[in-house]
CSV table of C-alpha atoms and ligand atoms in Angstrom, one decimal:
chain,number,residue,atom,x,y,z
G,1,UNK,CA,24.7,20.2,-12.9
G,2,UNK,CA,25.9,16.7,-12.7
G,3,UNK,CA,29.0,17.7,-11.0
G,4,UNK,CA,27.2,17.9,-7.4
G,5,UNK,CA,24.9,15.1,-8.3
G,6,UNK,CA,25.5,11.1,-7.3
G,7,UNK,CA,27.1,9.1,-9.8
G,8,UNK,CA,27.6,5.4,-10.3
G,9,UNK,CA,31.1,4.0,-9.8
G,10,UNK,CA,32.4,3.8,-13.3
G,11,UNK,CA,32.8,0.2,-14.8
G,12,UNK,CA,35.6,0.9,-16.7
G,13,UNK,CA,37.6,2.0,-13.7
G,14,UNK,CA,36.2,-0.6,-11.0
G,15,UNK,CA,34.8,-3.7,-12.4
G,16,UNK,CA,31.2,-4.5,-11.7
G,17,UNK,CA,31.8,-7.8,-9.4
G,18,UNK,CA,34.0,-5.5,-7.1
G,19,UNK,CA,33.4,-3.0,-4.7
G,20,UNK,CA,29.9,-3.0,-2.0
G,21,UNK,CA,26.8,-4.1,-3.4
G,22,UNK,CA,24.8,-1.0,-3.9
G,23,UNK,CA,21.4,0.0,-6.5
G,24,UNK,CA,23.4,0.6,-9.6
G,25,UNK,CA,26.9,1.2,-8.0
G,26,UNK,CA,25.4,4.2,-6.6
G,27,UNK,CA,27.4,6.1,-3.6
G,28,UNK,CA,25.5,4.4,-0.1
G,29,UNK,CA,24.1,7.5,2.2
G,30,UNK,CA,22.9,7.4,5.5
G,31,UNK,CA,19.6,10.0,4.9
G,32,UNK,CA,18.0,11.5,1.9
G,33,UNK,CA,18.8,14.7,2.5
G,34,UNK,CA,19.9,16.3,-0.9
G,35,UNK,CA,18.6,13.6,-2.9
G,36,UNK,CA,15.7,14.1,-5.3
G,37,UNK,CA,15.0,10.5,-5.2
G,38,UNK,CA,16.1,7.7,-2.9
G,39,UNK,CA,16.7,4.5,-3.6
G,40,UNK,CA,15.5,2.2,-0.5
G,41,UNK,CA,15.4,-1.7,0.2
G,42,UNK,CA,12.2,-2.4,2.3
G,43,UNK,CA,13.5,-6.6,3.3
G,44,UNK,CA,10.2,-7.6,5.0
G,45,UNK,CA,7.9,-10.3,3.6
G,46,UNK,CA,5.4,-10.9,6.5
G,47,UNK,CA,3.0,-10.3,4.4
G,48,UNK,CA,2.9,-13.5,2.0
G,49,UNK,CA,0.7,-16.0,2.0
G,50,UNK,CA,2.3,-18.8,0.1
G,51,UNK,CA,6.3,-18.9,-0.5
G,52,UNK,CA,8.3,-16.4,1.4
G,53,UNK,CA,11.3,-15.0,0.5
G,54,UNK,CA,10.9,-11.9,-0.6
G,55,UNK,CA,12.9,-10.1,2.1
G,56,UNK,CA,16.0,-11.5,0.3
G,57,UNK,CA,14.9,-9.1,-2.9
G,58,UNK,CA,16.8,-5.9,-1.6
G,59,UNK,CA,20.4,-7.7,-1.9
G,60,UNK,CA,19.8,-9.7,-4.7
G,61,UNK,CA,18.8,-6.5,-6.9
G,62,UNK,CA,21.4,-4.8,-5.8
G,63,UNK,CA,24.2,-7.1,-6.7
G,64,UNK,CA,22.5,-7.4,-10.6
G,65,UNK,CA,21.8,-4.1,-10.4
G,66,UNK,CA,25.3,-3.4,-11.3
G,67,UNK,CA,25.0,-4.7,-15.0
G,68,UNK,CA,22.9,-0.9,-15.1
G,69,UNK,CA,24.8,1.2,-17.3
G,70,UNK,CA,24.3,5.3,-17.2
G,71,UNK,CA,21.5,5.9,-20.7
G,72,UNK,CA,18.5,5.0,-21.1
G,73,UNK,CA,19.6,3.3,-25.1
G,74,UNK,CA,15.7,4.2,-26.1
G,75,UNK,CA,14.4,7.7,-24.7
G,76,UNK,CA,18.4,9.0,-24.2
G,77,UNK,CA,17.5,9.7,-20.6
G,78,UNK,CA,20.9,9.7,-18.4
G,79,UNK,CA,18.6,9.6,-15.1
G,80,UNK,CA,22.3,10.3,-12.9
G,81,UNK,CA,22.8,13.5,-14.4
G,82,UNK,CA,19.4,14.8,-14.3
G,83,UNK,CA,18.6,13.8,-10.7
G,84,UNK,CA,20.8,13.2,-7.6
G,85,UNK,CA,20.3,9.8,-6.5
G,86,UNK,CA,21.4,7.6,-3.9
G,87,UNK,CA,20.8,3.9,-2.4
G,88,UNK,CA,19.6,4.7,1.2
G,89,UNK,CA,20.1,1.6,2.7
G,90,UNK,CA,17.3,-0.2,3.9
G,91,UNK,CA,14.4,0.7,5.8
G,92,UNK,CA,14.1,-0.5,9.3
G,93,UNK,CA,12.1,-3.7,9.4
G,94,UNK,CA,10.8,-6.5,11.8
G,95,UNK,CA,10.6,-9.8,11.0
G,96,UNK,CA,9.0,-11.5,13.7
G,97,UNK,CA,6.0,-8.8,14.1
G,98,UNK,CA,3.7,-7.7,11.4
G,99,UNK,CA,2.2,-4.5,12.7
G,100,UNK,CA,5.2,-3.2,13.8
G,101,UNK,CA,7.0,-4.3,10.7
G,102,UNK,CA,4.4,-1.8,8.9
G,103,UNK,CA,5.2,0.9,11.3
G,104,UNK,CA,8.7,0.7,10.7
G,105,UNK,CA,8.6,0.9,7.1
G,106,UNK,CA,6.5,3.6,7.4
G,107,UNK,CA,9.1,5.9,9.2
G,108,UNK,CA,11.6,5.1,7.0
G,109,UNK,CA,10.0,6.1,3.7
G,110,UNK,CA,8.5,9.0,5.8
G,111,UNK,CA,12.0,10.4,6.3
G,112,UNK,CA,12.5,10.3,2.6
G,113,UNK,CA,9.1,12.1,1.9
G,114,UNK,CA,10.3,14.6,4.6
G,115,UNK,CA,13.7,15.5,3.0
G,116,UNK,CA,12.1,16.0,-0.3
G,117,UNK,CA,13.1,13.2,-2.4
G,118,UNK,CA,11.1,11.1,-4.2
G,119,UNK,CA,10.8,6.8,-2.9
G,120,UNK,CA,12.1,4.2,-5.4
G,121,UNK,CA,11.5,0.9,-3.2
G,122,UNK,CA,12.4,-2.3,-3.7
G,123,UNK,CA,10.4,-5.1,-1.7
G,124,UNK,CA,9.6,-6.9,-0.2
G,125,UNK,CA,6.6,-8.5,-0.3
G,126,UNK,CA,3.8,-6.4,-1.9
G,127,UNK,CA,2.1,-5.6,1.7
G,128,UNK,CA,4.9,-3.1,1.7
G,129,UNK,CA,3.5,-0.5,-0.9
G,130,UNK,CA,0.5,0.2,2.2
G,131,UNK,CA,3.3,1.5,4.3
G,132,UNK,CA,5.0,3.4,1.7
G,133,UNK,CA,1.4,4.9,0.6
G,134,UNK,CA,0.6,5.9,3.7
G,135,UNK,CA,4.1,8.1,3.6
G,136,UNK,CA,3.7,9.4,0.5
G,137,UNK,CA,-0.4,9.4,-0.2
G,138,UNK,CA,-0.2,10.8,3.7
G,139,UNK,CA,-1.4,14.5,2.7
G,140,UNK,CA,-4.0,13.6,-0.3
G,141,UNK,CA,-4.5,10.4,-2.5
G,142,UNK,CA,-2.9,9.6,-5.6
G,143,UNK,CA,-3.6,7.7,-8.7
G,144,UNK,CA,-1.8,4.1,-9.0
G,145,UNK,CA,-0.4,2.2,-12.1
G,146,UNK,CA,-0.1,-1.1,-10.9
G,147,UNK,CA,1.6,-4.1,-12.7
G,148,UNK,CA,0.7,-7.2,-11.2
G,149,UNK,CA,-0.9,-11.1,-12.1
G,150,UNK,CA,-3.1,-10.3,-9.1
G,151,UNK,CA,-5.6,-7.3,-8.4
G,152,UNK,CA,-4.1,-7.7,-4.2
G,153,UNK,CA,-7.6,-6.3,-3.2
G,154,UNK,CA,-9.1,-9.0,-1.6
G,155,UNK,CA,-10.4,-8.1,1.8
G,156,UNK,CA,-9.3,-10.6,4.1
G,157,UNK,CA,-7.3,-14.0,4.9
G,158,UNK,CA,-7.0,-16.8,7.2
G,159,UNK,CA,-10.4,-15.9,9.4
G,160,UNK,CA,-10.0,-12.1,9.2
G,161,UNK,CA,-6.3,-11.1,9.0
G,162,UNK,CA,-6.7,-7.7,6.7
G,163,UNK,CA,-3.1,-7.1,6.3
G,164,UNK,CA,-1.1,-9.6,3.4
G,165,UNK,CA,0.2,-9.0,0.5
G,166,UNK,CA,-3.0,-9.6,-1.2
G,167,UNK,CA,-5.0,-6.7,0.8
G,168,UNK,CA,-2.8,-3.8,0.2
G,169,UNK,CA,-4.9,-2.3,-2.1
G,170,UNK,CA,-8.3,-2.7,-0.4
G,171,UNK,CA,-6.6,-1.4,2.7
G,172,UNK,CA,-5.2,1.5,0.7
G,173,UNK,CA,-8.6,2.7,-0.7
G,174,UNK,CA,-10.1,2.0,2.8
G,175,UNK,CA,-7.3,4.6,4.4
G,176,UNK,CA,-8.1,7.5,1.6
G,177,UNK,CA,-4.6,7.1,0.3
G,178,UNK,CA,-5.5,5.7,-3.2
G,179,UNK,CA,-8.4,7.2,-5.2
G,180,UNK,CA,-9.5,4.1,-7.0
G,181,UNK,CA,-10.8,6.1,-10.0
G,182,UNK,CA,-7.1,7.1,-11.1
G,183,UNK,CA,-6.6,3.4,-10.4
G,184,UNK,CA,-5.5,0.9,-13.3
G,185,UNK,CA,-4.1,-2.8,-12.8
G,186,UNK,CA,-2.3,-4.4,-15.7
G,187,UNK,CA,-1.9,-7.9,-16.4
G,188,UNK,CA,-4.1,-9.2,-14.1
G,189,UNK,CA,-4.6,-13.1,-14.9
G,190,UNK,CA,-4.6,-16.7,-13.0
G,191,UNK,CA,-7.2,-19.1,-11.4
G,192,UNK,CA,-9.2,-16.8,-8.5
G,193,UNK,CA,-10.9,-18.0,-5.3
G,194,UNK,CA,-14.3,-17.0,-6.6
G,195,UNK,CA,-16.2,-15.7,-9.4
G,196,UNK,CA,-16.6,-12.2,-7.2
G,197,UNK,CA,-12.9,-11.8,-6.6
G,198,UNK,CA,-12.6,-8.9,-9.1
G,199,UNK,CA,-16.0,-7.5,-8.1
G,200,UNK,CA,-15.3,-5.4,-5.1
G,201,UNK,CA,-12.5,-3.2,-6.9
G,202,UNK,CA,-14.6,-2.7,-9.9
G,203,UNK,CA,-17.4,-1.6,-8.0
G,204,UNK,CA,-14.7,0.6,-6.7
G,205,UNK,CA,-13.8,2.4,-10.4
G,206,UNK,CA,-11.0,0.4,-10.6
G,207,UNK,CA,-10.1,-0.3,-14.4
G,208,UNK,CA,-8.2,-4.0,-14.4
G,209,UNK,CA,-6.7,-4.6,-18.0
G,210,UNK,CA,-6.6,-8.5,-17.9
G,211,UNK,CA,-4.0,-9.8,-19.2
G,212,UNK,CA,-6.0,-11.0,-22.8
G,213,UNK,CA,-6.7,-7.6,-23.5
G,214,UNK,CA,-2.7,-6.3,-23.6
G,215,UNK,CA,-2.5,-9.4,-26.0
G,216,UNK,CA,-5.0,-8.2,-27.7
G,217,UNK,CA,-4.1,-4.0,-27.7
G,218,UNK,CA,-0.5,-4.3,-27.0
G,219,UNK,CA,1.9,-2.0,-25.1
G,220,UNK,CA,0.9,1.1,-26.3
G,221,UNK,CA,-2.9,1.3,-26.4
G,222,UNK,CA,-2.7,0.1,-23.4
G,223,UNK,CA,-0.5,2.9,-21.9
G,224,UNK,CA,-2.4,5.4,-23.4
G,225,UNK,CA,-5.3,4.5,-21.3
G,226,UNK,CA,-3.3,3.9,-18.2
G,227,UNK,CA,-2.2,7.6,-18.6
G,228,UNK,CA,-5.6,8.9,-19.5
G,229,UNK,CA,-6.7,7.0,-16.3
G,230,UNK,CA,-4.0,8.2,-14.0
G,231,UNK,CA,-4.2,11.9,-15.7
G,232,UNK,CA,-1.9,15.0,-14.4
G,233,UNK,CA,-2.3,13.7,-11.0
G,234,UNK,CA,0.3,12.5,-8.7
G,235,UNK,CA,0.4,8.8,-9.2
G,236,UNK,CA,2.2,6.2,-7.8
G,237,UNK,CA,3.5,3.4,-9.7
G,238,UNK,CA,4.0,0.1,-8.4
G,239,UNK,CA,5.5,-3.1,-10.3
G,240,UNK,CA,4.8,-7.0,-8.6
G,241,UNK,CA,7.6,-8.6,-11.0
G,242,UNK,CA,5.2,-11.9,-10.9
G,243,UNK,CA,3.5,-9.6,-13.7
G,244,UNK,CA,6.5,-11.1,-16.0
G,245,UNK,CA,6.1,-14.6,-16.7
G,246,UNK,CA,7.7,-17.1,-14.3
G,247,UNK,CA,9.9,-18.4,-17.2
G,248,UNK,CA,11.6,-15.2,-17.2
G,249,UNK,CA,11.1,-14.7,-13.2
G,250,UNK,CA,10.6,-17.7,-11.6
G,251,UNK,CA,11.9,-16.0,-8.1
G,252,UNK,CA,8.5,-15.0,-6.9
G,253,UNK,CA,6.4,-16.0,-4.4
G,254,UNK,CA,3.1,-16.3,-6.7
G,255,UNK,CA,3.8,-17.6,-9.8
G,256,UNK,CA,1.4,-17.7,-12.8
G,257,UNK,CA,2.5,-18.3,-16.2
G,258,UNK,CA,0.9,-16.0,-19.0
G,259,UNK,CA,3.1,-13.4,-17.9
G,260,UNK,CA,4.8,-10.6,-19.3
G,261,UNK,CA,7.7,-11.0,-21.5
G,262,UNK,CA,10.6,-8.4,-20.1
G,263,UNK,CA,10.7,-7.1,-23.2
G,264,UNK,CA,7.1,-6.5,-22.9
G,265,UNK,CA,7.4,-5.2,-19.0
G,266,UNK,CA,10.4,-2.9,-20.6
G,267,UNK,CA,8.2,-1.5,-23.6
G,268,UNK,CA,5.1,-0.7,-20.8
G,269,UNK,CA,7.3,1.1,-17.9
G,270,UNK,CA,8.9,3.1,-21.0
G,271,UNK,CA,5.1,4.4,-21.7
G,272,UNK,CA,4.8,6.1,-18.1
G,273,UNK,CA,6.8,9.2,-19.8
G,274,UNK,CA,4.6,12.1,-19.1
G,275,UNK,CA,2.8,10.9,-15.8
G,276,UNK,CA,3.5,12.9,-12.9
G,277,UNK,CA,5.2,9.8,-10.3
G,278,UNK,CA,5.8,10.5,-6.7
G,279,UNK,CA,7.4,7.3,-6.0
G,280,UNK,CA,7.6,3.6,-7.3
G,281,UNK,CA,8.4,0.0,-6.3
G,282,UNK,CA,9.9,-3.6,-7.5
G,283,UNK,CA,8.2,-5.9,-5.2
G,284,UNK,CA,8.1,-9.6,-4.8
G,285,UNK,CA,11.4,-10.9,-6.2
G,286,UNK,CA,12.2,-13.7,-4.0
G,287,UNK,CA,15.6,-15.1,-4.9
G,288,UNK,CA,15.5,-18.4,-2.5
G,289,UNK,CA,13.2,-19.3,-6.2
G,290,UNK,CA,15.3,-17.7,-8.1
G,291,UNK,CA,17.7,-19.2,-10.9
G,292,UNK,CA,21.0,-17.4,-11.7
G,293,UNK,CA,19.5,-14.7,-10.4
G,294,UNK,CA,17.4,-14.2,-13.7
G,295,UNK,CA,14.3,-12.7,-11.5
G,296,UNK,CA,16.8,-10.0,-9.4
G,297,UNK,CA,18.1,-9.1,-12.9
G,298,UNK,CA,15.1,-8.6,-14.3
G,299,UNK,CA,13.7,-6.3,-11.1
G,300,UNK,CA,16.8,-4.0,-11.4
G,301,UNK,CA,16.0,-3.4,-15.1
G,302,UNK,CA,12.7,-2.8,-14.1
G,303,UNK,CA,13.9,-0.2,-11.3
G,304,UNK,CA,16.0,1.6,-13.7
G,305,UNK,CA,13.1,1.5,-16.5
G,306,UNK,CA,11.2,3.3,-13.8
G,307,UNK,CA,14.2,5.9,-12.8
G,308,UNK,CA,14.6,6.7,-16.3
G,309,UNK,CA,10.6,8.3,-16.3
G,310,UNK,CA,11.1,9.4,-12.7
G,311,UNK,CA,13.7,11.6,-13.5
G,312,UNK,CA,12.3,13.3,-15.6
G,313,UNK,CA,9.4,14.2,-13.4
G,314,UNK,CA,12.3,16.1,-11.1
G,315,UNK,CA,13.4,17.9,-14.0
G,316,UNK,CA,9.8,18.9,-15.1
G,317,UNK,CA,9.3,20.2,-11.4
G,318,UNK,CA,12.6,22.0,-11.7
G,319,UNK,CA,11.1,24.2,-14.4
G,320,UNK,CA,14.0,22.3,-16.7
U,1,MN,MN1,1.1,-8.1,-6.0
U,2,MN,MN1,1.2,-10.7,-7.8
């Protein structure tokens, strides 16, 4: 089967620093068609509040994206020959105008939905996952493993702007696209505005696993609840690499130390094996903070961590 499926251009004939700069050396198509799950850039970052730069993340992953090698070296999973995948580019975005820039991004991880593949984004700043959800939440609502320092559930900033990348969630669960009990957020830490902050998205159902409880539990006691939570459901998964500590990713807009490890973020992506994922994203790397590019290099790891238990998923659906 891997014959008529994508495959990365093969480092031993082409070395990595040659060539274009795709995800993982992968061929670049113009449409999804064909693919069971597309690899996008979303570049837009009018959604952050405090350091911008995010809409650089798309190029910078894709260039230390092709360190990625073909096996998963833990669960054996060779993602390339089990699903076609491409890099589609990037989605169509706008700078200069907010609401349209959600529009935009909407269309273009609707034409994935449409052609049947499955979204693997990378942001962006994380106001892009509402666009995305309301693609592929459009028809009912999913459950949402989210990795993040922050809930991004507040309601509002700046007298009444609703739409930043620390609403997308609020908005999400507002829109009937997220169903907030198959909800869990995991990592969640940092000074907060108020002692409510949090209160809103519990009252919701949400479960938020601060980050002194996974110290506590660890990586797989953890997971195990985050699947129990998210259950046979479609769920999307979404990954704010601030979750990782900024002495391992600096190149974010929102730093707060008491962060993930990688090895830790690596262990915790490789515990979604068994949920049912319609989609994912890497959002927030921001390389104009970066440092040799240690933050973009720790995104694409994170993308392919999340390919290797996406792929699966399309061979489950295959009957395979
Ligand atoms: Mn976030
Ligand atoms: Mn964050």
């Amino acid at each position: 089967m891997s014959a008529q499926f994508h495959q990365p251009v093969d480092a031993a004939e082409v070395p990595r620093f040659a060539g274009h700069s795709t995800f993982m050396r992968l061929p670049a198509v113009t449409s999804a068609d064909g693919l069971d799950i597309a690899l996008v850039g979303i570049p837009w970052d009018g959604g952050t509040t405090n350091r911008a730069g995010a809409r650089h993340g798309p190029r910078e992953v894709r260039n230390q994206s092709s360190l990625i090698r073909r096996v998963h070296h833990v669960s054996g999973v060779e993602p390339f020959s089990i699903a076609n995948v491409a890099d589609v580019g990037d989605v169509s975005v706008n700078p200069i105008d907010l609401m349209d820039g959600l529009t935009r991004i909407e269309a273009g991880i609707a034409a994935i939905v449409a052609a049947g593949a499955l979204p693997l984004a990378v942001g962006g700043d994380h106001l892009t996952t509402l666009p995305v959800l309301r693609a592929v939440a459009k028809n009912r609502p999913v459950g949402l493993i989210h990795f993040d320092a922050h809930t991004d559930t507040n309601d509002s900033y700046f007298g009444g702007n609703r739409y930043t990348h620390g609403t997308p969630f609020r908005r999400a669960i507002e829109e009937g696209l997220l169903d907030p009990k198959r909800m869990v957020q995991i990592g969640i830490r940092g000074s907060i505005y108020d002692t409510t902050d949090h209160d809103w998205a519990k009252s919701q159902g949400i479960r938020i696993i601060y980050m002194e409880e996974f110290v506590e539990r660890g990586a797989v006691s953890v997971m195990e609840e985050a699947r129990a939570i998210a259950g046979t459901g479609p769920t999307y998964v979404t990954f704010d690499i601030d979750s990782i500590d900024p002495s391992m990713a600096p190149g974010t807009g929102t730093p707060e130390i008491g962060g993930f490890s990688t090895r830790e973020a690596q262990a915790l992506v490789r515990l979604l094996a068994g949920v049912d994922i319609v989609g994912a994203d890497v959002v927030e790397v921001a390389p104009p903070f970066d440092l040799a590019g240690m933050t973009a290099l720790a995104g694409a790891n994170i993308l392919f961590e999340l390919l290797c238990v996406m792929a699966p998923c399309i061979e489950r659906r295959r009957g395979g």
